[in-house]
XYZ file of C-alpha atoms in Angstrom:
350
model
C 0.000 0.000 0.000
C 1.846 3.236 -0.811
C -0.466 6.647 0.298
C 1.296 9.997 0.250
C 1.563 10.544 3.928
C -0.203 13.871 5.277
C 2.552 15.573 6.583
C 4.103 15.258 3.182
C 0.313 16.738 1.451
C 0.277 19.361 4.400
C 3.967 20.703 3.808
C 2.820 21.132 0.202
C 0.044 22.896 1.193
C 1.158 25.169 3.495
C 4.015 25.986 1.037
C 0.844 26.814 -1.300
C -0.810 28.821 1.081
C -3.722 26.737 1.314
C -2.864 26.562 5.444
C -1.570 28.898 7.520
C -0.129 26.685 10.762
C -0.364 23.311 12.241
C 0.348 21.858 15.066
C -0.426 17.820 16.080
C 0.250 15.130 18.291
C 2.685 12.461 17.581
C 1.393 9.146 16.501
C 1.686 5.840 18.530
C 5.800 4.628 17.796
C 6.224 1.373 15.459
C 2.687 1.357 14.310
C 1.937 -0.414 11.149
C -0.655 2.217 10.477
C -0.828 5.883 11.465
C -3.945 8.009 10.801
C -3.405 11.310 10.529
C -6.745 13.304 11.842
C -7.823 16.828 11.695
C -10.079 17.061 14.949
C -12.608 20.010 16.022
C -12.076 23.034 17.980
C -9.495 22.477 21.287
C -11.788 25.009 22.935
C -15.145 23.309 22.588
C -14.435 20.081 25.173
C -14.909 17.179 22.463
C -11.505 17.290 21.131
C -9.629 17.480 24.377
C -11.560 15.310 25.996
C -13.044 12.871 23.519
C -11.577 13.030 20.337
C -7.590 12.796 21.300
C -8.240 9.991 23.500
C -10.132 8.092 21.048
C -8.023 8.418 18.056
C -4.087 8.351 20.461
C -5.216 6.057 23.133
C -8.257 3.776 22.173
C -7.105 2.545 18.845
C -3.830 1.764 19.680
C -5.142 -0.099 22.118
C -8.024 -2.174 20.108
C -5.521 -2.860 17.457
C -3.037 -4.135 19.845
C -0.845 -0.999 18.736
C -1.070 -1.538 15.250
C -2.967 1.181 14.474
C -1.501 4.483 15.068
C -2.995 8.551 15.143
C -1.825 12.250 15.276
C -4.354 14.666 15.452
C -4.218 18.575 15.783
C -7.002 20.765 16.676
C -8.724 23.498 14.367
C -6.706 26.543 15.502
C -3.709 24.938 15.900
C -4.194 24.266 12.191
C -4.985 27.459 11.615
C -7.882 26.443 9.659
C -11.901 28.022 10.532
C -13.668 25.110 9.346
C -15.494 25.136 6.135
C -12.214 24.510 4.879
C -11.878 21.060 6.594
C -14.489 18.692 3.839
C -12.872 20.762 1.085
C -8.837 19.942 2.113
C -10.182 16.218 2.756
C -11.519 16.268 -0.816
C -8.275 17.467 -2.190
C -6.212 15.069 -0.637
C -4.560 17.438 1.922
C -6.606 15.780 4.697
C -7.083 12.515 5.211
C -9.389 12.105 8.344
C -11.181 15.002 9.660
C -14.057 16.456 11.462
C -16.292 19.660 10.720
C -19.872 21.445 11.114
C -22.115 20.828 8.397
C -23.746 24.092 8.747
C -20.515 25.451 7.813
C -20.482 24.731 4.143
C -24.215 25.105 3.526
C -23.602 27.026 0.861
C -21.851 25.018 -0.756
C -24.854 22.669 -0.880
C -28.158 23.064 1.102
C -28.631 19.378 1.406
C -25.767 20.342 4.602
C -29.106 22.313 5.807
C -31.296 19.229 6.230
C -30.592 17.602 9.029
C -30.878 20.661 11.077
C -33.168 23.268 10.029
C -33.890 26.071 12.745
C -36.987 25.031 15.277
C -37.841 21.661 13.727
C -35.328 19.325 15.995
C -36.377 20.382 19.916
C -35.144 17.362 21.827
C -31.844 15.882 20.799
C -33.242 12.019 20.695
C -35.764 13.664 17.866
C -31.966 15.189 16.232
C -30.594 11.850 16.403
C -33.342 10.120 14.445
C -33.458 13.220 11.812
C -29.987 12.475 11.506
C -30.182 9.148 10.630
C -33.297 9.121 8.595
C -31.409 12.113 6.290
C -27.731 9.974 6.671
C -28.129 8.361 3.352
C -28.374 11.818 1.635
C -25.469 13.160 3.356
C -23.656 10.020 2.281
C -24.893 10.466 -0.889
C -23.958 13.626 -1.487
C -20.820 13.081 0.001
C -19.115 10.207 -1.637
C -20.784 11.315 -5.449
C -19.709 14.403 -5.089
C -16.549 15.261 -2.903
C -15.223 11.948 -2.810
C -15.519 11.703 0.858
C -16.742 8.898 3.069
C -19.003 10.008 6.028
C -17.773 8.114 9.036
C -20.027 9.412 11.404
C -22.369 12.289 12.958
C -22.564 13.836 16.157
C -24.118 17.164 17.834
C -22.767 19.979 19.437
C -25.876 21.175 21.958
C -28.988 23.046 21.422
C -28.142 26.365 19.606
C -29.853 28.671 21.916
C -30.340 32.858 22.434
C -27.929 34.168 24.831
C -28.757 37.992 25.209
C -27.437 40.701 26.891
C -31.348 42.851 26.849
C -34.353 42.330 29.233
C -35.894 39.768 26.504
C -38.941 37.766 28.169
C -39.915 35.877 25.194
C -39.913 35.238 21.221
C -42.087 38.609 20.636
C -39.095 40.501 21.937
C -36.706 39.892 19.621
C -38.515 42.227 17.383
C -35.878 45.190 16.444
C -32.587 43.089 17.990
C -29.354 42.046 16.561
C -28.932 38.890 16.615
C -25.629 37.590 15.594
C -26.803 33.844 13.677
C -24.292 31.120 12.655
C -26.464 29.993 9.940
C -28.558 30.699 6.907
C -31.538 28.508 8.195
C -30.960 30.241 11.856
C -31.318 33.797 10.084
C -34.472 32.811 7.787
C -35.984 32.067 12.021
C -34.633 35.046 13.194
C -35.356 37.557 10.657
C -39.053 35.925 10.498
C -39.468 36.942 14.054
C -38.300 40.458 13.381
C -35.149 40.810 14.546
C -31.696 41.935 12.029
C -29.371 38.876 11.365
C -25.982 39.636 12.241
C -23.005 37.554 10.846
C -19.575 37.503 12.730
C -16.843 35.150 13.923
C -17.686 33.520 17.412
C -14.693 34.638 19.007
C -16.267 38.200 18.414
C -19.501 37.698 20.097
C -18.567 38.989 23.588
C -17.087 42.176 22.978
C -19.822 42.836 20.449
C -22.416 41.758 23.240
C -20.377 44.359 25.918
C -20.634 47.169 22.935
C -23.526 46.652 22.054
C -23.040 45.816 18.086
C -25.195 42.621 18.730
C -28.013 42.227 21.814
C -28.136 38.685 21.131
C -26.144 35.345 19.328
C -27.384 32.458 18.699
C -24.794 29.085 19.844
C -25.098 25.965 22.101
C -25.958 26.155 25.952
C -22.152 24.374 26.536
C -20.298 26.220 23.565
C -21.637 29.635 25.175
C -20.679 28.793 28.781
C -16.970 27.301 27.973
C -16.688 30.844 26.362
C -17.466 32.829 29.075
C -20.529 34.509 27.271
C -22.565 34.645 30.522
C -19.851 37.323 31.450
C -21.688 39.833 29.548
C -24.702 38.046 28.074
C -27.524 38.607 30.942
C -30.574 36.550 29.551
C -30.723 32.678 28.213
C -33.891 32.207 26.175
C -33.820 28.024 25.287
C -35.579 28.106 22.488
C -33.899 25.315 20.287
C -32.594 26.884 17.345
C -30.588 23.444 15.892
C -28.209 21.200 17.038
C -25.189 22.013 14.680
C -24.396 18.278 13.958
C -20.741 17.746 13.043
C -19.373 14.901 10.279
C -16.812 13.244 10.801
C -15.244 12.007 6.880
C -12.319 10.386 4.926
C -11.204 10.912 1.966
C -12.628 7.887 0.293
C -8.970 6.853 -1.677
C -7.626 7.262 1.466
C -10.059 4.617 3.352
C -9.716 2.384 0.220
C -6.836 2.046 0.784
C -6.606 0.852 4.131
C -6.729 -2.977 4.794
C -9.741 -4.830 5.050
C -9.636 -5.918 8.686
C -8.546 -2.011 9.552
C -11.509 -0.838 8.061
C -13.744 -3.446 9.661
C -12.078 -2.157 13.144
C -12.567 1.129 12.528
C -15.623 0.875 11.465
C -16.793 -0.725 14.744
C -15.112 1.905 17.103
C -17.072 4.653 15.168
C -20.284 2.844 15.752
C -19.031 2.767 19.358
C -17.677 6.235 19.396
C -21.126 8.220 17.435
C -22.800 6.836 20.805
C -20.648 8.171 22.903
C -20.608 11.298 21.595
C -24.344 11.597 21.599
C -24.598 11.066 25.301
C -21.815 13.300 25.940
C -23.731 15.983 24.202
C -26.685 15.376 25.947
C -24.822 15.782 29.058
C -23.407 18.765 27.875
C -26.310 20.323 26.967
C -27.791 20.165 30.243
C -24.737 21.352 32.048
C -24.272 24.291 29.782
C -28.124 25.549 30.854
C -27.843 24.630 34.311
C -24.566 26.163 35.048
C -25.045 29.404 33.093
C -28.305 30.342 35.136
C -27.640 28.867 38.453
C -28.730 25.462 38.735
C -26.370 22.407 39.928
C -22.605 23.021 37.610
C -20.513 20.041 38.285
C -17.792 20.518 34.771
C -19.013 23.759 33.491
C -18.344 27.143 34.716
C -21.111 29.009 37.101
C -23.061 31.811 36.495
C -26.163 33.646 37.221
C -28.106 34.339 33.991
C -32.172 34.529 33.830
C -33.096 31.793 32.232
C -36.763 32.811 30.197
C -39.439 30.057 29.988
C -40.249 29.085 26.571
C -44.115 29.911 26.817
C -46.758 28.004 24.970
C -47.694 31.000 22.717
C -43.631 30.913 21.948
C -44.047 27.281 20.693
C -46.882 27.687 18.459
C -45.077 31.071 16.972
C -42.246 28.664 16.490
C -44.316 25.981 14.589
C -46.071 28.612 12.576
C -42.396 30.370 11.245
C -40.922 27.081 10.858
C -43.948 25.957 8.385
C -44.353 29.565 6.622
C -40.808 30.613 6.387
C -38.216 27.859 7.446
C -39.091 24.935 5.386
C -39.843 27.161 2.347
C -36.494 28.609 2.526
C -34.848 25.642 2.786
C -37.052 24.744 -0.386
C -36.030 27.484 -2.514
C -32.283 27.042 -1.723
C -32.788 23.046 -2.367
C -34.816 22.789 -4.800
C -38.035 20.676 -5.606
C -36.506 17.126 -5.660
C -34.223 17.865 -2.565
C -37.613 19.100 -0.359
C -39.447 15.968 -1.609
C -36.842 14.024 -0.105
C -36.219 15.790 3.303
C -39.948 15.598 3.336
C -39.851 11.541 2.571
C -37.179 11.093 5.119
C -37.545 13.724 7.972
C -41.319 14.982 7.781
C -42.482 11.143 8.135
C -41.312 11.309 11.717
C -42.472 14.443 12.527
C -44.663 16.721 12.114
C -43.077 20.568 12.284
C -46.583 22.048 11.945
């Protein structure tokens, strides 16, 4: 078997300019195989605590240390993220992990699985996720050349404001900073201005005043510090901002057929994981930004506002008049009849 290793593909890139810095772990010594990863964010808790362990402790050890990793995080890559599927597809990357939502525009079937106010509960995400999966993988291996490996969630995208807001009426005449297109179709439906910028802006833009509310997940936020400035949590699920995890598919190919079979098991094993580590996340991020019991997040006092029952059915009504034919127009025809065959037969976003 004779693959161009990454580090050679990533000197040539960065020689390019297609990447700006990387940093990485060193792969398991005298390993027959060594996978070279591009993980998630070192910030956001999966990757420091989930995804280096997996990839430079647990294989090693299921393959009886024939299987090797290195991984580096998205910063110390230097990298944003909606570069990550297109680097895999080039070659430059071989495994690697990244937001779908991210490269929506490169094609809205990214959208699907997590358009704004349909998904409330993340066992309802989960099984939009895997009733849409065989699009994704469609999509994915026709037309990057990539091989989904597996999905997995951040936690609910929720309002984190930093203005008196009691419910969905009063985001009328805010700025809401949205990471989406799907999230700003919601938003701008309930009369509020969209606001795009980087994540790592949000606070200062919160203290200034530039934004009086972002949209991000209940953990995301609180690892961030955002309950420093932002004084209201309104938990009104905006998404779930699933992440893929993908090879390149020459790359896989061209592993053995006993690796593959492996690997292919430990992803199985590690996609569950992940799901109830977000789950667990997702609760600790609400509880421990507004006051309730914090055991690994950081504490703070925010209001938390009740989603009201009049909130919900506004909700319902902009996801049905403004979400889903957004997502239409963007798709097209054939794409909506088949979110619809897949995702509206198990429920019902009326």
């Amino acid at each position: 078997m004779t693959i161009k290793t990454y580090s050679q593909r990533l000197s040539a890139a960065i020689l390019a300019g297609t990447l700006t810095a990387t940093a990485g772990l060193a792969g398991a010594e005298g390993a027959e195989l060594n996978l070279n990863v591009q993980g998630g964010w070192s910030s956001a808790g999966y990757y420091k605590d989930f995804e280096v362990p997996f990839w430079t402790e647990r294989l090693p050890e299921v393959s009886d240390g024939r299987i090797g990793a290195s991984i580096t995080s998205l910063d110390a890559s230097g990298l944003k993220g909606p570069e990550v599927f297109r680097l895999i597809r080039m070659g430059v990357i071989d495994f690697g992990t990244s937001a779908l939502g991210y490269v929506a525009g490169d094609d809205p079937v990214n959208e699907g699985p997590d358009l704004a106010g349909v998904a409330l509960e993340i066992e309802t995400e989960r099984k939009v996720l895997e009733a849409y999966r065989p699009e994704l993988e469609k999509l994915y291996s026709e037309k990057y050349g990539i091989r989904p490996l597996f999905f997995y969630p951040a936690e609910a995208q929720v309002f984190w404001c930093n203005a008196p807001v009691t419910g969905l009426a009063d985001l009328e005449g805010l700025k809401v900073r949205t990471g989406n297109r799907t999230v700003a179709d919601f938003v701008s439906a309930a009369g509020a201005t969209t606001v795009t910028m980087p994540f790592g802006e949000v606070v200062t833009s919160l203290q200034r005043g530039v934004i009086d509310c972002a949209v991000t997940g209940t953990f995301s936020g609180n690892a961030a510090g955002w309950a420093e400035t932002a004084t209201h949590l309104y938990p009104l699920v905006m998404g779930w901002s699933p992440f893929m995890y993908g090879v390149n598919q020459r790359v896989w190919d061209g592993l053995p057929e006993d690796v593959r079979a492996l690997l292919t098991e430990e992803f199985d094993r590690f996609e569950d994981e992940l799901w109830v580590a977000a789950a667990r996340r997702n609760e600790e991020g609400l509880n421990c930004s507004t006051g309730g019991p914090c055991t690994f997040g950081k504490p703070f006092d925010m209001k938390l506002v009740p989603v009201t029952p009049e909130d919900d059915a506004r909700r319902s009504e902009i996801v049905r008049e403004v979400v889903l034919p957004a997502f239409r127009d963007r798709c097209g025809a054939a794409c909506f009849d088949d979110w619809q065959a897949r995702v509206g037969a198990l429920l019902d976003p009326s």
